[in-house]
Tab-separated table of C-alpha atoms in Angstrom:
chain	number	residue	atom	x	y	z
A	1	UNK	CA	0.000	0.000	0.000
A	2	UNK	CA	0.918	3.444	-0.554
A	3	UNK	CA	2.554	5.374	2.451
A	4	UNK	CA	-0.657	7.974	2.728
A	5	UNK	CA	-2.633	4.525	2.898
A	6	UNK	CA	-0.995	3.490	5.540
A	7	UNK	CA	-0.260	6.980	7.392
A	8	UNK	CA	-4.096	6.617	7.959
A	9	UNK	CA	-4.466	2.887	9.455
A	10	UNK	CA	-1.983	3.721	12.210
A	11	UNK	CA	-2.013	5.881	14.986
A	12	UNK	CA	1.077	8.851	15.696
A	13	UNK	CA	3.056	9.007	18.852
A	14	UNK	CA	4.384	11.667	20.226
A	15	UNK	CA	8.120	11.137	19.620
A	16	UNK	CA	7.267	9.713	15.869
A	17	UNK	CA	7.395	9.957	12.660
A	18	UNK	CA	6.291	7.619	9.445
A	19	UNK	CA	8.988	6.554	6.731
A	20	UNK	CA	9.475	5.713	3.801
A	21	UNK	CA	12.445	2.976	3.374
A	22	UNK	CA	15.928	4.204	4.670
A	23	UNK	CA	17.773	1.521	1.692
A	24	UNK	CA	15.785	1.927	-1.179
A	25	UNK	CA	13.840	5.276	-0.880
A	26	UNK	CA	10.641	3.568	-1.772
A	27	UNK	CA	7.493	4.900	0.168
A	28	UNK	CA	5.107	1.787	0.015
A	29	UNK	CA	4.066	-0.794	2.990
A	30	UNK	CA	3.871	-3.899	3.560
A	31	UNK	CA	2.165	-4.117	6.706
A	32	UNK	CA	4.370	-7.344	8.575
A	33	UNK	CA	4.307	-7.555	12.263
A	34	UNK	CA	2.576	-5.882	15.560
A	35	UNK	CA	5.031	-6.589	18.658
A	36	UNK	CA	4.173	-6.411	21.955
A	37	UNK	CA	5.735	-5.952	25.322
A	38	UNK	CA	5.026	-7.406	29.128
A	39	UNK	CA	4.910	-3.975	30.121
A	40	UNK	CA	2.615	-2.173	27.537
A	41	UNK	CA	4.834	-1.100	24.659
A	42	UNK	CA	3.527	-1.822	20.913
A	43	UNK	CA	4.657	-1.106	17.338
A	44	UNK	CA	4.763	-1.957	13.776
A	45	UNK	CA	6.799	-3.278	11.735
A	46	UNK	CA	6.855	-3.226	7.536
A	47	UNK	CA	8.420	-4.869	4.908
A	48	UNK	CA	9.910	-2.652	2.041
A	49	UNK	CA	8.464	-4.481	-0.937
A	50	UNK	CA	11.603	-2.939	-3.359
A	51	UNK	CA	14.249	-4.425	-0.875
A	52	UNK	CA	13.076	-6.213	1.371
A	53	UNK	CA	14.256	-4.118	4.289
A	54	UNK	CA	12.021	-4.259	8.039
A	55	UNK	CA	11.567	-1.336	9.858
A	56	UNK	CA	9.266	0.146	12.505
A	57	UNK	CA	7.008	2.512	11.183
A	58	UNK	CA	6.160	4.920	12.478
A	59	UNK	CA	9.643	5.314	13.661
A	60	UNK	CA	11.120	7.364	16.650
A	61	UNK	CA	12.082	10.833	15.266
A	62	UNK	CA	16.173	11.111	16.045
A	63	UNK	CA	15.551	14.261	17.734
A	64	UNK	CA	13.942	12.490	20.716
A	65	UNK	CA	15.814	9.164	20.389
A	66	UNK	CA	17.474	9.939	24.092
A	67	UNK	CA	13.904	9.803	25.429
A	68	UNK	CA	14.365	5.754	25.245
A	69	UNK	CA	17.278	5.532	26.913
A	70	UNK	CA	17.052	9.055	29.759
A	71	UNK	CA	16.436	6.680	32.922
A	72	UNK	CA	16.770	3.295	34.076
A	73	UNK	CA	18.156	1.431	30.693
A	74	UNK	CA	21.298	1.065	32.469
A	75	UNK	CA	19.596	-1.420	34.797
A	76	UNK	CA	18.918	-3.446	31.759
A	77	UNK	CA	22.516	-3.786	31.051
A	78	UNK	CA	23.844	-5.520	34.319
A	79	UNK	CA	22.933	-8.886	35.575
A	80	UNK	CA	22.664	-11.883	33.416
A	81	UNK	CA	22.255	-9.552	30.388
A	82	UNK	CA	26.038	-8.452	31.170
A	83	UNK	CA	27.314	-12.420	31.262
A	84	UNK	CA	25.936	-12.723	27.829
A	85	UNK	CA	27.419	-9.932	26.512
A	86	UNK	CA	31.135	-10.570	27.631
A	87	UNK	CA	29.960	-14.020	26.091
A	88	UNK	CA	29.290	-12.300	22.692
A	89	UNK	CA	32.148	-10.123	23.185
A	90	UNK	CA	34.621	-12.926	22.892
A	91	UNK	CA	33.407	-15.159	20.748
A	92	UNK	CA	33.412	-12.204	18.054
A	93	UNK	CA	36.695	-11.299	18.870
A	94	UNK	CA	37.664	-14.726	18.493
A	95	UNK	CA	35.332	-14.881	14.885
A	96	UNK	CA	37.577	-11.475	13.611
A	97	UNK	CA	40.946	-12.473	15.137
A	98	UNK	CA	43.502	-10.870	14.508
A	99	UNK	CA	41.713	-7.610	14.344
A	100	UNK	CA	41.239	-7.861	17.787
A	101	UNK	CA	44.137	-9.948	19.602
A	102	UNK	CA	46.528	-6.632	20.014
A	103	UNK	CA	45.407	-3.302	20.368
A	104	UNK	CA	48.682	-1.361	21.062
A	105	UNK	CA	48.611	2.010	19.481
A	106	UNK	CA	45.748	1.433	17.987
A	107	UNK	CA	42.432	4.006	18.514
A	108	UNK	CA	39.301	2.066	18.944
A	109	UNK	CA	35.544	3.513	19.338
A	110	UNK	CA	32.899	1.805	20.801
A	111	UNK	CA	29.302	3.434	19.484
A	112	UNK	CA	26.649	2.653	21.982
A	113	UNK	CA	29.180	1.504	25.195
A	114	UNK	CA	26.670	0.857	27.625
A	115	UNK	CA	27.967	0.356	31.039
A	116	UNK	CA	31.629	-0.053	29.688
A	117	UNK	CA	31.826	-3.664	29.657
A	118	UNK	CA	33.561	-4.153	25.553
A	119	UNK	CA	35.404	-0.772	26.631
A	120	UNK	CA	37.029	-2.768	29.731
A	121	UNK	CA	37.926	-5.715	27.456
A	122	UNK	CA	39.438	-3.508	25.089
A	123	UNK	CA	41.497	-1.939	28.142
A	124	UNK	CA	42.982	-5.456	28.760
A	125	UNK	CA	44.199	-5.193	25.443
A	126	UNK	CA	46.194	-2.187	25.066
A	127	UNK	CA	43.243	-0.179	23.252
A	128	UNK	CA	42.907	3.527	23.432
A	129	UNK	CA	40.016	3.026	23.774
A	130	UNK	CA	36.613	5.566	23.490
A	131	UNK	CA	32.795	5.248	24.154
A	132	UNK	CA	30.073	7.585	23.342
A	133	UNK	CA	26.094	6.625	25.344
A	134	UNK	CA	22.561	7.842	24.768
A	135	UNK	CA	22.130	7.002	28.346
A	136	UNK	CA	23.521	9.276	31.427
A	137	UNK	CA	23.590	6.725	33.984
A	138	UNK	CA	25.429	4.007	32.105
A	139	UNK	CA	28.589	6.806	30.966
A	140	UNK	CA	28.482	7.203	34.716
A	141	UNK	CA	28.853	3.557	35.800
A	142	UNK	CA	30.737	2.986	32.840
A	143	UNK	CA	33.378	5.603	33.629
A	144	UNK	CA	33.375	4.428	37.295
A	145	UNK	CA	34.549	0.856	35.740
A	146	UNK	CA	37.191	2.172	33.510
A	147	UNK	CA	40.785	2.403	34.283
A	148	UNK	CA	42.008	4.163	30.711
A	149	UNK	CA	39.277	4.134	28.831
A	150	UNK	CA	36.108	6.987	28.283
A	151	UNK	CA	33.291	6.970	27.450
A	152	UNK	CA	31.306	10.378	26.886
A	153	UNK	CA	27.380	11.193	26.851
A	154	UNK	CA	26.443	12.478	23.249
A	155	UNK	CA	27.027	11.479	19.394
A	156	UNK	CA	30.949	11.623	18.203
A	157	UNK	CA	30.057	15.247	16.527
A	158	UNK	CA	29.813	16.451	19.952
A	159	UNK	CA	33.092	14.900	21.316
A	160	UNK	CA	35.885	16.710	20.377
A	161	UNK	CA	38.495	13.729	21.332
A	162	UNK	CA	36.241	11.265	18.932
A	163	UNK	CA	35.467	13.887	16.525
A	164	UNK	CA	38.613	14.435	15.023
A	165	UNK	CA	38.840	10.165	14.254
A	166	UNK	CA	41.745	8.441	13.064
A	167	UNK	CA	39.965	5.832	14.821
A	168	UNK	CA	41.530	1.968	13.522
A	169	UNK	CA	38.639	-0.075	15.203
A	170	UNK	CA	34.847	0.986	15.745
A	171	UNK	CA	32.208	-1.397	17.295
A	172	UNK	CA	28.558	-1.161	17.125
A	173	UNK	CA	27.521	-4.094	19.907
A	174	UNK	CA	23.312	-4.519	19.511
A	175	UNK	CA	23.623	-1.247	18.372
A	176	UNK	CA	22.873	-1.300	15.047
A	177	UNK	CA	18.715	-1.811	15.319
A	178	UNK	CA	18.719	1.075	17.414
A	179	UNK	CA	19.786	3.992	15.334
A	180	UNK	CA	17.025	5.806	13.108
A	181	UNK	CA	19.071	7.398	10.627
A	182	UNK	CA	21.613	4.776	9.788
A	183	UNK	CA	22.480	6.084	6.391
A	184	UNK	CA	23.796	9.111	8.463
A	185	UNK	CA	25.342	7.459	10.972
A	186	UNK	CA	27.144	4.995	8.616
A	187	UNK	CA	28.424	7.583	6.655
A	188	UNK	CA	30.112	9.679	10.049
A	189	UNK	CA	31.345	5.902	11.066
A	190	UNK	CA	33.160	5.884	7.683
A	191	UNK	CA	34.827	9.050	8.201
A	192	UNK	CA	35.915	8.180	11.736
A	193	UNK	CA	37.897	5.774	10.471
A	194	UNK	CA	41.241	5.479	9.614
A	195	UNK	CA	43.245	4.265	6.673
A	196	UNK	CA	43.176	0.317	6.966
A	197	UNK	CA	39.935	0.428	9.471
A	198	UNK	CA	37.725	-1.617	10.226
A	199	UNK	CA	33.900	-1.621	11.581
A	200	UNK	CA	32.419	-4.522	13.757
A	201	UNK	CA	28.467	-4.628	13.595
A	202	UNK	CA	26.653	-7.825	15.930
A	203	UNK	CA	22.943	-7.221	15.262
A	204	UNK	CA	19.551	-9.348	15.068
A	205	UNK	CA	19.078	-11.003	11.843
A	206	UNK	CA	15.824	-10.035	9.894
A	207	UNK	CA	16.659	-13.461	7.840
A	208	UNK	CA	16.690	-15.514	10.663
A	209	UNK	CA	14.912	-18.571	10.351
A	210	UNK	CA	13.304	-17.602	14.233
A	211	UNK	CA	11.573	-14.933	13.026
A	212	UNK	CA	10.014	-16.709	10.350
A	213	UNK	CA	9.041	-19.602	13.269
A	214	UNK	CA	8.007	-16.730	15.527
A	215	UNK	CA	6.832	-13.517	13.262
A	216	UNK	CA	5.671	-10.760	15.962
A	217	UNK	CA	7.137	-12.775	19.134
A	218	UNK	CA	10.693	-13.100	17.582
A	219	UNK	CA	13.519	-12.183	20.447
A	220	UNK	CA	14.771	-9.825	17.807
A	221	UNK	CA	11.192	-7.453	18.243
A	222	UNK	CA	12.551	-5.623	21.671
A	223	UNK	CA	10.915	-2.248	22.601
A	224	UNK	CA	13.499	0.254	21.705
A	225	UNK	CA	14.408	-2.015	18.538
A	226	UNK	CA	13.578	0.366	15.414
A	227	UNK	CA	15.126	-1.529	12.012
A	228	UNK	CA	15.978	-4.819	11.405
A	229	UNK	CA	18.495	-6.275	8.775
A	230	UNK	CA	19.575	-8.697	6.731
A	231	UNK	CA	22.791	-9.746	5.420
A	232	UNK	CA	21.920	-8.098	2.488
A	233	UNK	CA	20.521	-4.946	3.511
A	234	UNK	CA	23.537	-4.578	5.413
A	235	UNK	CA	25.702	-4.988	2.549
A	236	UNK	CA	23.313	-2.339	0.655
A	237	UNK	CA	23.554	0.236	3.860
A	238	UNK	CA	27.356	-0.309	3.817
A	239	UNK	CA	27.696	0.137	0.644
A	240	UNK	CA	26.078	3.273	0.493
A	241	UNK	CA	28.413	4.643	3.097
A	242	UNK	CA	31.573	3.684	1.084
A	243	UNK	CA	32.721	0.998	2.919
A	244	UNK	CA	34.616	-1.140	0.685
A	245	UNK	CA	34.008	-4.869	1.713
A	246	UNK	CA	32.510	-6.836	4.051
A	247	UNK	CA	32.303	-10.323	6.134
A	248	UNK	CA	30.259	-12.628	7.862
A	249	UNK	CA	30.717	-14.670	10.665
A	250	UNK	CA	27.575	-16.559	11.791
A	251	UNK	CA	25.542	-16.326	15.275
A	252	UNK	CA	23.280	-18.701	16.648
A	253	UNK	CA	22.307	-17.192	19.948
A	254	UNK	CA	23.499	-17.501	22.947
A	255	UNK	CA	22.226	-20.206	24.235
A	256	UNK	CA	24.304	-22.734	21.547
A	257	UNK	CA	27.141	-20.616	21.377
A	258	UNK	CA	28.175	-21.503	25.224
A	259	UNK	CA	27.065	-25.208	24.574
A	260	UNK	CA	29.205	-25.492	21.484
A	261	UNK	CA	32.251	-25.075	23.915
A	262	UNK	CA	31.722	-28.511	25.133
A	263	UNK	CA	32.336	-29.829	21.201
A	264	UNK	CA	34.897	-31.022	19.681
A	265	UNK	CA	36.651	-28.545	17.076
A	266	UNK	CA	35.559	-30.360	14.017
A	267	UNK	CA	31.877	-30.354	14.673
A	268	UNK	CA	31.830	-26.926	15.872
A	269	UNK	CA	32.634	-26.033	12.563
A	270	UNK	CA	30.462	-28.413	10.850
A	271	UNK	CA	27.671	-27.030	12.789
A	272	UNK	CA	28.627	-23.250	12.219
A	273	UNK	CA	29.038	-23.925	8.283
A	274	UNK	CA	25.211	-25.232	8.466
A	275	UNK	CA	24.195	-22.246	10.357
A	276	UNK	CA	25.316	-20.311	7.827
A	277	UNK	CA	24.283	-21.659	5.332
A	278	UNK	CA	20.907	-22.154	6.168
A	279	UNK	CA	19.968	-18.205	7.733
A	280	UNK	CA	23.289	-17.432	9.353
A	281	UNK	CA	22.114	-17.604	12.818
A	282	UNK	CA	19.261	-15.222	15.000
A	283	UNK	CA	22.446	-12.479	15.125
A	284	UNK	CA	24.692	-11.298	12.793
A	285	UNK	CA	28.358	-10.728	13.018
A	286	UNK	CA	29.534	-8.162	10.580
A	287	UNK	CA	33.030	-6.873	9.777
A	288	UNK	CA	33.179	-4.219	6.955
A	289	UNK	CA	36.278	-2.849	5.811
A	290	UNK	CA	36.961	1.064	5.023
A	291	UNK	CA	39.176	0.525	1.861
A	292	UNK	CA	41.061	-1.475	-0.016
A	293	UNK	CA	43.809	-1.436	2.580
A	294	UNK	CA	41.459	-2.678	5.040
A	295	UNK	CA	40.745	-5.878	2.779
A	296	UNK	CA	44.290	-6.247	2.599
A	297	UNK	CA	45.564	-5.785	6.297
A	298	UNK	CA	41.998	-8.262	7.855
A	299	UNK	CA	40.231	-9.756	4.971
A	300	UNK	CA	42.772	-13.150	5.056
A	301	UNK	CA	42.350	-16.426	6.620
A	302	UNK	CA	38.878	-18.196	7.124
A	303	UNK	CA	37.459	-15.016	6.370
A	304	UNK	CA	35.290	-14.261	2.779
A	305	UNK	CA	35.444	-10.782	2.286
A	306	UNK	CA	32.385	-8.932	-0.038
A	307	UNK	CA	33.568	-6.396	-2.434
A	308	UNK	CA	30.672	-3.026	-2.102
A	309	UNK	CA	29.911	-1.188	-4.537
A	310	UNK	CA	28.255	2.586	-3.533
């Protein structure tokens, strides 16, 4: 349907706005899913019928994106969450070694830090290491945490130490479906960069086979969630930014990624090359490269790198 079609079937909120798609620039609907939350929250979520992107529409207008995060998401990010994290954390680093095994002189910026836990890891390993957080409270606890590392409250514009980039490493942890101008963002993430950098993305998978099992009650449909991708609506958002290549490494939750520790090698990797395969897992793990250098310097070993085009 056309977007004044569907501007009329759903209701405004206050901090919203309707879209068209952010990939492809086409305005029509397809009218997908209706999640729900325990404690009252409720959107929508549509299908661009060009590229198959999923988004939330209406959207949260960037302007009043803080308003999700001003008080108490901090408390979301401690506890059992924070085990599964450090979980992720290494397992990716593992997925993209070397990039991540020795961070000596290197500049790395995490997008999104949280509470500081990645930012502590990447302490441990010589990082200078930066964070920039839509919410107050977690820079606090996160800056109570850290021994070298900062994090600031505020987008990289507004930092003058992460503004002027050169950065060799940035990280988007669960980030990604969070950001309502991407396009934008992408593009200031490419600039940040420096020659031979690299950006690591983990995010929900909008392929995953889950959320075909599941549609509106997939894990991936969490209240401040806002767009949802694919492997190859990452590749198109990527590509747009003029990144030059990227890789996948797949992600099958966290559940089987702790029990696959008690395999043996061989079917560990038997098992991941079906995953990927088949949807590549209910996350994604995405390494994109800033240039040619980039490919050159990370884009060896088990790794198959994707050429971009803008």
């Amino acid at each position: 349907m056309s977007l004044a079609e569907y501007e009329r079937l759903r209701p405004l909120g206050e901090i919203e706005e309707f879209l068209s798609c952010m990939m492809c620039g086409e305005s029509r609907q397809q009218p997908l899913f209706t999640p729900t939350g325990g404690k009252g929250w409720r959107y929508h979520v549509v299908r661009c019928p060009s590229c198959g992107f999923l988004y939330r529409n209406p959207n949260v207008r960037p302007e009043r994106l803080g308003d999700l995060y001003a008080t108490g998401y901090s408390n979301f990010l401690t506890g059992k969450y924070a085990a599964n994290r450090q979980r992720r954390y290494d397992l990716t680093m593992k997925a993209f070694a070397p990039v991540f095994d020795e961070g000596k002189e290197r500049r790395l910026l995490d997008f999104g830090s949280g509470v500081g836990l990645f930012l502590e890891l990447a302490e441990q390993r010589g990082f200078d290491a930066y964070g920039v957080d839509l919410s107050p409270e977690s820079v606090e606890q996160a800056n109570e945490r850290l021994s070298k590392a900062r994090t600031y409250f505020g987008a990289p514009q507004d930092v003058p130490e992460i503004a002027a980039g050169g950065f060799d490493v940035i990280t988007l942890w669960s980030v990604l479906a969070h950001l309502p101008r991407p396009l934008e963002d992408f593009r200031r993430f490419r600039d940040l960069l420096a020659p031979g950098g690299v950006l690591l993305i983990l995010t929900v998978n909008a392929h995953s086979l889950l959320l075909k099992a599941y549609g509106s009650n997939w894990s991936g449909f969490t209240k401040n969630h806002l767009m949802f991708y694919s492997s190859e609506t990452v590749r198109t958002l990527l590509g747009r930014c003029g990144f030059a290549g990227v890789a996948f490494a797949p992600h099958y939750g966290d559940t089987i990624e702790a029990g696959t520790t008690r395999l043996p090698a061989e079917l560990v990797t038997r098992l991941r090359r079906n995953v990927e395969l088949s949807d590549g897992g209910n996350m994604m793990r995405v390494l994109a490269f800033a240039d040619e250098e980039a490919i050159g310097r990370w884009g060896g070993g088990p790794l198959t790198v994707h050429r971009l085009h803008a």
